[in-house]
mmCIF file of C-alpha atoms in Angstrom:
data_model
loop_
_atom_site.group_PDB
_atom_site.id
_atom_site.type_symbol
_atom_site.label_atom_id
_atom_site.label_comp_id
_atom_site.label_asym_id
_atom_site.label_seq_id
_atom_site.Cartn_x
_atom_site.Cartn_y
_atom_site.Cartn_z
ATOM 1 C CA MET A 1 103.985 138.758 124.281
ATOM 2 C CA LYS A 2 103.441 134.971 124.234
ATOM 3 C CA GLU A 3 99.719 135.316 123.537
ATOM 4 C CA LYS A 4 100.481 137.687 120.646
ATOM 5 C CA ILE A 5 102.950 135.183 119.209
ATOM 6 C CA LEU A 6 100.375 132.402 119.477
ATOM 7 C CA SER A 7 97.727 134.512 117.738
ATOM 8 C CA VAL A 8 100.018 135.125 114.768
ATOM 9 C CA ILE A 9 101.491 131.638 114.370
ATOM 10 C CA GLU A 10 98.094 129.973 114.781
ATOM 11 C CA LYS A 11 97.143 131.481 111.421
ATOM 12 C CA ASN A 12 100.596 131.301 109.801
ATOM 13 C CA SER A 13 103.077 128.837 111.290
ATOM 14 C CA LYS A 14 105.476 129.447 108.396
ATOM 15 C CA ILE A 15 106.227 133.017 109.476
ATOM 16 C CA SER A 16 109.904 133.468 110.279
ATOM 17 C CA VAL A 17 111.050 134.563 113.723
ATOM 18 C CA GLU A 18 112.468 137.681 112.077
ATOM 19 C CA ASP A 19 109.141 138.625 110.474
ATOM 20 C CA LEU A 20 107.254 137.732 113.651
ATOM 21 C CA ALA A 21 109.458 140.075 115.669
ATOM 22 C CA ILE A 22 108.774 142.868 113.178
ATOM 23 C CA VAL A 23 105.006 142.276 113.276
ATOM 24 C CA LEU A 24 105.000 142.291 117.084
ATOM 25 C CA GLY A 25 107.505 145.117 117.481
ATOM 26 C CA GLU A 26 109.733 142.944 119.664
ATOM 27 C CA LYS A 27 113.377 141.883 119.581
ATOM 28 C CA GLU A 28 114.055 138.783 117.498
ATOM 29 C CA GLU A 29 115.949 137.109 120.383
ATOM 30 C CA ASP A 30 113.007 137.658 122.759
ATOM 31 C CA VAL A 31 110.546 136.162 120.275
ATOM 32 C CA ALA A 32 112.816 133.148 119.653
ATOM 33 C CA GLN A 33 113.201 132.584 123.411
ATOM 34 C CA ALA A 34 109.433 132.831 123.985
ATOM 35 C CA ILE A 35 108.765 130.297 121.208
ATOM 36 C CA TYR A 36 111.398 127.951 122.639
ATOM 37 C CA GLU A 37 109.799 128.148 126.096
ATOM 38 C CA MET A 38 106.301 127.519 124.703
ATOM 39 C CA GLU A 39 107.546 124.487 122.742
ATOM 40 C CA ARG A 40 109.296 123.141 125.853
ATOM 41 C CA ASP A 41 106.227 123.521 128.124
ATOM 42 C CA LYS A 42 103.903 122.076 125.426
ATOM 43 C CA THR A 43 101.947 125.296 124.883
ATOM 44 C CA ILE A 44 103.032 124.905 121.252
ATOM 45 C CA CYS A 45 102.566 121.206 120.525
ATOM 46 C CA GLY A 46 103.440 121.090 116.833
ATOM 47 C CA TYR A 47 103.235 122.802 113.471
ATOM 48 C CA HIS A 48 100.754 121.379 110.996
ATOM 49 C CA THR A 49 99.773 121.983 107.399
ATOM 50 C CA ILE A 50 96.116 121.973 106.408
ATOM 51 C CA ILE A 51 95.762 119.871 103.259
ATOM 52 C CA ASN A 52 92.669 119.502 101.118
ATOM 53 C CA TRP A 53 93.062 115.792 100.377
ATOM 54 C CA GLY A 54 90.005 115.994 98.132
ATOM 55 C CA ASN A 55 92.204 117.766 95.570
ATOM 56 C CA THR A 56 94.673 114.868 95.453
ATOM 57 C CA SER A 57 94.565 111.272 94.264
ATOM 58 C CA VAL A 58 95.096 109.981 97.820
ATOM 59 C CA ASP A 59 92.188 107.962 99.204
ATOM 60 C CA LYS A 60 91.339 109.024 102.759
ATOM 61 C CA VAL A 61 88.294 108.556 104.919
ATOM 62 C CA VAL A 62 87.853 110.726 108.013
ATOM 63 C CA ALA A 63 85.674 109.325 110.776
ATOM 64 C CA LEU A 64 84.279 111.025 113.859
ATOM 65 C CA ILE A 65 83.514 108.433 116.501
ATOM 66 C CA GLU A 66 81.466 109.319 119.551
ATOM 67 C CA VAL A 67 82.330 107.042 122.460
ATOM 68 C CA ARG A 68 80.411 106.443 125.680
ATOM 69 C CA VAL A 69 82.632 105.028 128.428
ATOM 70 C CA THR A 70 82.578 104.038 132.070
ATOM 71 C CA PRO A 71 85.019 106.340 133.860
ATOM 72 C CA GLN A 72 87.591 104.520 135.978
ATOM 73 C CA ARG A 73 87.719 105.139 139.718
ATOM 74 C CA GLY A 74 90.388 107.682 140.630
ATOM 75 C CA GLN A 75 91.332 108.321 136.995
ATOM 76 C CA GLY A 76 88.091 109.479 135.418
ATOM 77 C CA PHE A 77 88.275 109.507 131.643
ATOM 78 C CA ASP A 78 92.026 110.105 131.398
ATOM 79 C CA LYS A 79 93.193 106.483 131.415
ATOM 80 C CA ILE A 80 90.732 105.293 128.781
ATOM 81 C CA ALA A 81 91.459 108.374 126.636
ATOM 82 C CA GLU A 82 95.169 107.555 126.865
ATOM 83 C CA ARG A 83 94.584 103.973 125.726
ATOM 84 C CA ILE A 84 92.576 105.273 122.760
ATOM 85 C CA TYR A 85 94.983 108.031 121.673
ATOM 86 C CA ASN A 86 97.892 105.570 121.720
ATOM 87 C CA PHE A 87 96.416 103.702 118.727
ATOM 88 C CA SER A 88 98.354 104.785 115.633
ATOM 89 C CA GLU A 89 95.132 105.202 113.624
ATOM 90 C CA VAL A 90 93.768 107.835 116.013
ATOM 91 C CA GLU A 91 94.402 111.463 115.073
ATOM 92 C CA THR A 92 92.480 113.245 117.838
ATOM 93 C CA VAL A 93 90.672 112.510 121.107
ATOM 94 C CA TYR A 94 88.479 115.046 122.909
ATOM 95 C CA LEU A 95 86.550 114.820 126.173
ATOM 96 C CA ILE A 96 83.126 116.230 125.281
ATOM 97 C CA SER A 97 79.840 117.085 126.940
ATOM 98 C CA GLY A 98 76.456 115.676 125.957
ATOM 99 C CA GLY A 99 75.299 112.138 125.339
ATOM 100 C CA PHE A 100 78.801 110.783 124.700
ATOM 101 C CA ASP A 101 82.025 111.188 126.657
ATOM 102 C CA LEU A 102 84.800 111.141 124.062
ATOM 103 C CA LEU A 103 85.102 112.185 120.434
ATOM 104 C CA VAL A 104 87.701 110.201 118.493
ATOM 105 C CA ILE A 105 88.820 111.366 115.056
ATOM 106 C CA LEU A 106 90.730 109.032 112.797
ATOM 107 C CA GLU A 107 91.726 108.678 109.178
ATOM 108 C CA GLY A 108 91.678 105.483 107.186
ATOM 109 C CA LYS A 109 92.055 104.385 103.593
ATOM 110 C CA SER A 110 88.508 103.036 103.401
ATOM 111 C CA LEU A 111 85.230 102.714 105.275
ATOM 112 C CA GLN A 112 86.110 99.082 105.905
ATOM 113 C CA GLU A 113 89.424 100.035 107.537
ATOM 114 C CA VAL A 114 87.638 102.413 109.912
ATOM 115 C CA ALA A 115 84.925 99.830 110.628
ATOM 116 C CA HIS A 116 87.589 97.247 111.411
ATOM 117 C CA PHE A 117 89.281 99.621 113.863
ATOM 118 C CA VAL A 118 85.991 100.356 115.624
ATOM 119 C CA SER A 119 84.871 96.732 115.830
ATOM 120 C CA SER A 120 88.184 95.057 116.659
ATOM 121 C CA LYS A 121 90.082 97.650 118.701
ATOM 122 C CA LEU A 122 87.768 100.315 120.072
ATOM 123 C CA ALA A 123 84.491 98.569 120.849
ATOM 124 C CA THR A 124 86.254 95.610 122.465
ATOM 125 C CA MET A 125 87.817 97.717 125.234
ATOM 126 C CA GLU A 126 86.271 96.906 128.606
ATOM 127 C CA SER A 127 85.352 100.514 129.513
ATOM 128 C CA ILE A 128 83.578 101.247 126.217
ATOM 129 C CA LEU A 129 79.784 101.172 126.533
ATOM 130 C CA SER A 130 78.855 102.271 123.003
ATOM 131 C CA THR A 131 80.073 104.078 119.900
ATOM 132 C CA ALA A 132 78.514 106.065 117.068
ATOM 133 C CA THR A 133 80.587 106.514 113.918
ATOM 134 C CA HIS A 134 80.139 109.388 111.468
ATOM 135 C CA PHE A 135 82.038 109.815 108.217
ATOM 136 C CA VAL A 136 83.111 113.181 106.824
ATOM 137 C CA LEU A 137 81.678 113.486 103.331
ATOM 138 C CA LYS A 138 83.066 116.907 102.442
ATOM 139 C CA LYS A 139 85.128 119.545 104.236
ATOM 140 C CA TYR A 140 83.984 123.102 103.734
ATOM 141 C CA LYS A 141 86.165 124.721 106.384
ATOM 142 C CA ASP A 142 88.956 123.199 108.469
ATOM 143 C CA HIS A 143 90.843 124.959 111.279
ATOM 144 C CA GLY A 144 89.572 128.324 110.053
ATOM 145 C CA THR A 145 90.600 127.673 106.450
ATOM 146 C CA ILE A 146 87.957 127.536 103.712
ATOM 147 C CA MET A 147 88.534 124.340 101.758
ATOM 148 C CA ILE A 148 86.419 124.989 98.653
ATOM 149 C CA PRO A 149 86.984 127.534 95.889
ATOM 150 C CA GLU A 150 85.308 130.812 96.706
ATOM 151 C CA THR A 151 82.292 131.584 94.575
ATOM 152 C CA LYS A 152 82.112 134.907 92.849
ATOM 153 C CA LYS A 153 79.829 137.157 94.837
ATOM 154 C CA GLU A 154 77.464 138.984 92.553
ATOM 155 C CA ARG A 155 75.120 141.689 93.630
ATOM 156 C CA MET A 156 71.515 141.290 92.682
ATOM 157 C CA LEU A 157 70.376 143.727 90.052
ATOM 158 C CA ILE A 158 67.562 145.970 91.110
ATOM 159 C CA THR A 159 65.503 147.511 88.355
ATOM 160 C CA PRO A 160 62.929 150.278 88.798
#
């Protein structure tokens, strides 16, 4: 049942426990208890709203920063990842495969604010070997949600 709950609330976290129980064909108390348990054991880590900030007057810059690090003996990448994710500017940290070790995602008010974070806080850490910063120019799809207005699909006319 827990996996079914997760599948539904991943797409619609606003669904009520009552409606979720109906959709799943389960008792409301059982669904509420399962959700409580998953929140307690950090299977469910939070409920977020996907916002298209491009449709607002708020200035935001999203940066993807690839980071190459020297893993620490006995702790691997975990300790350096923890130091990075504890910065308030950092939204997300992933351990990745390929030419870099970590992917750091952060939001700032300007390119200069992101550059300042990278140069003064991130790149100065002793385990950091190098970084590569990329800026998001436009979001087309985020967390499975299409962020741009759908275009009208027209069929091509075929004439004999």
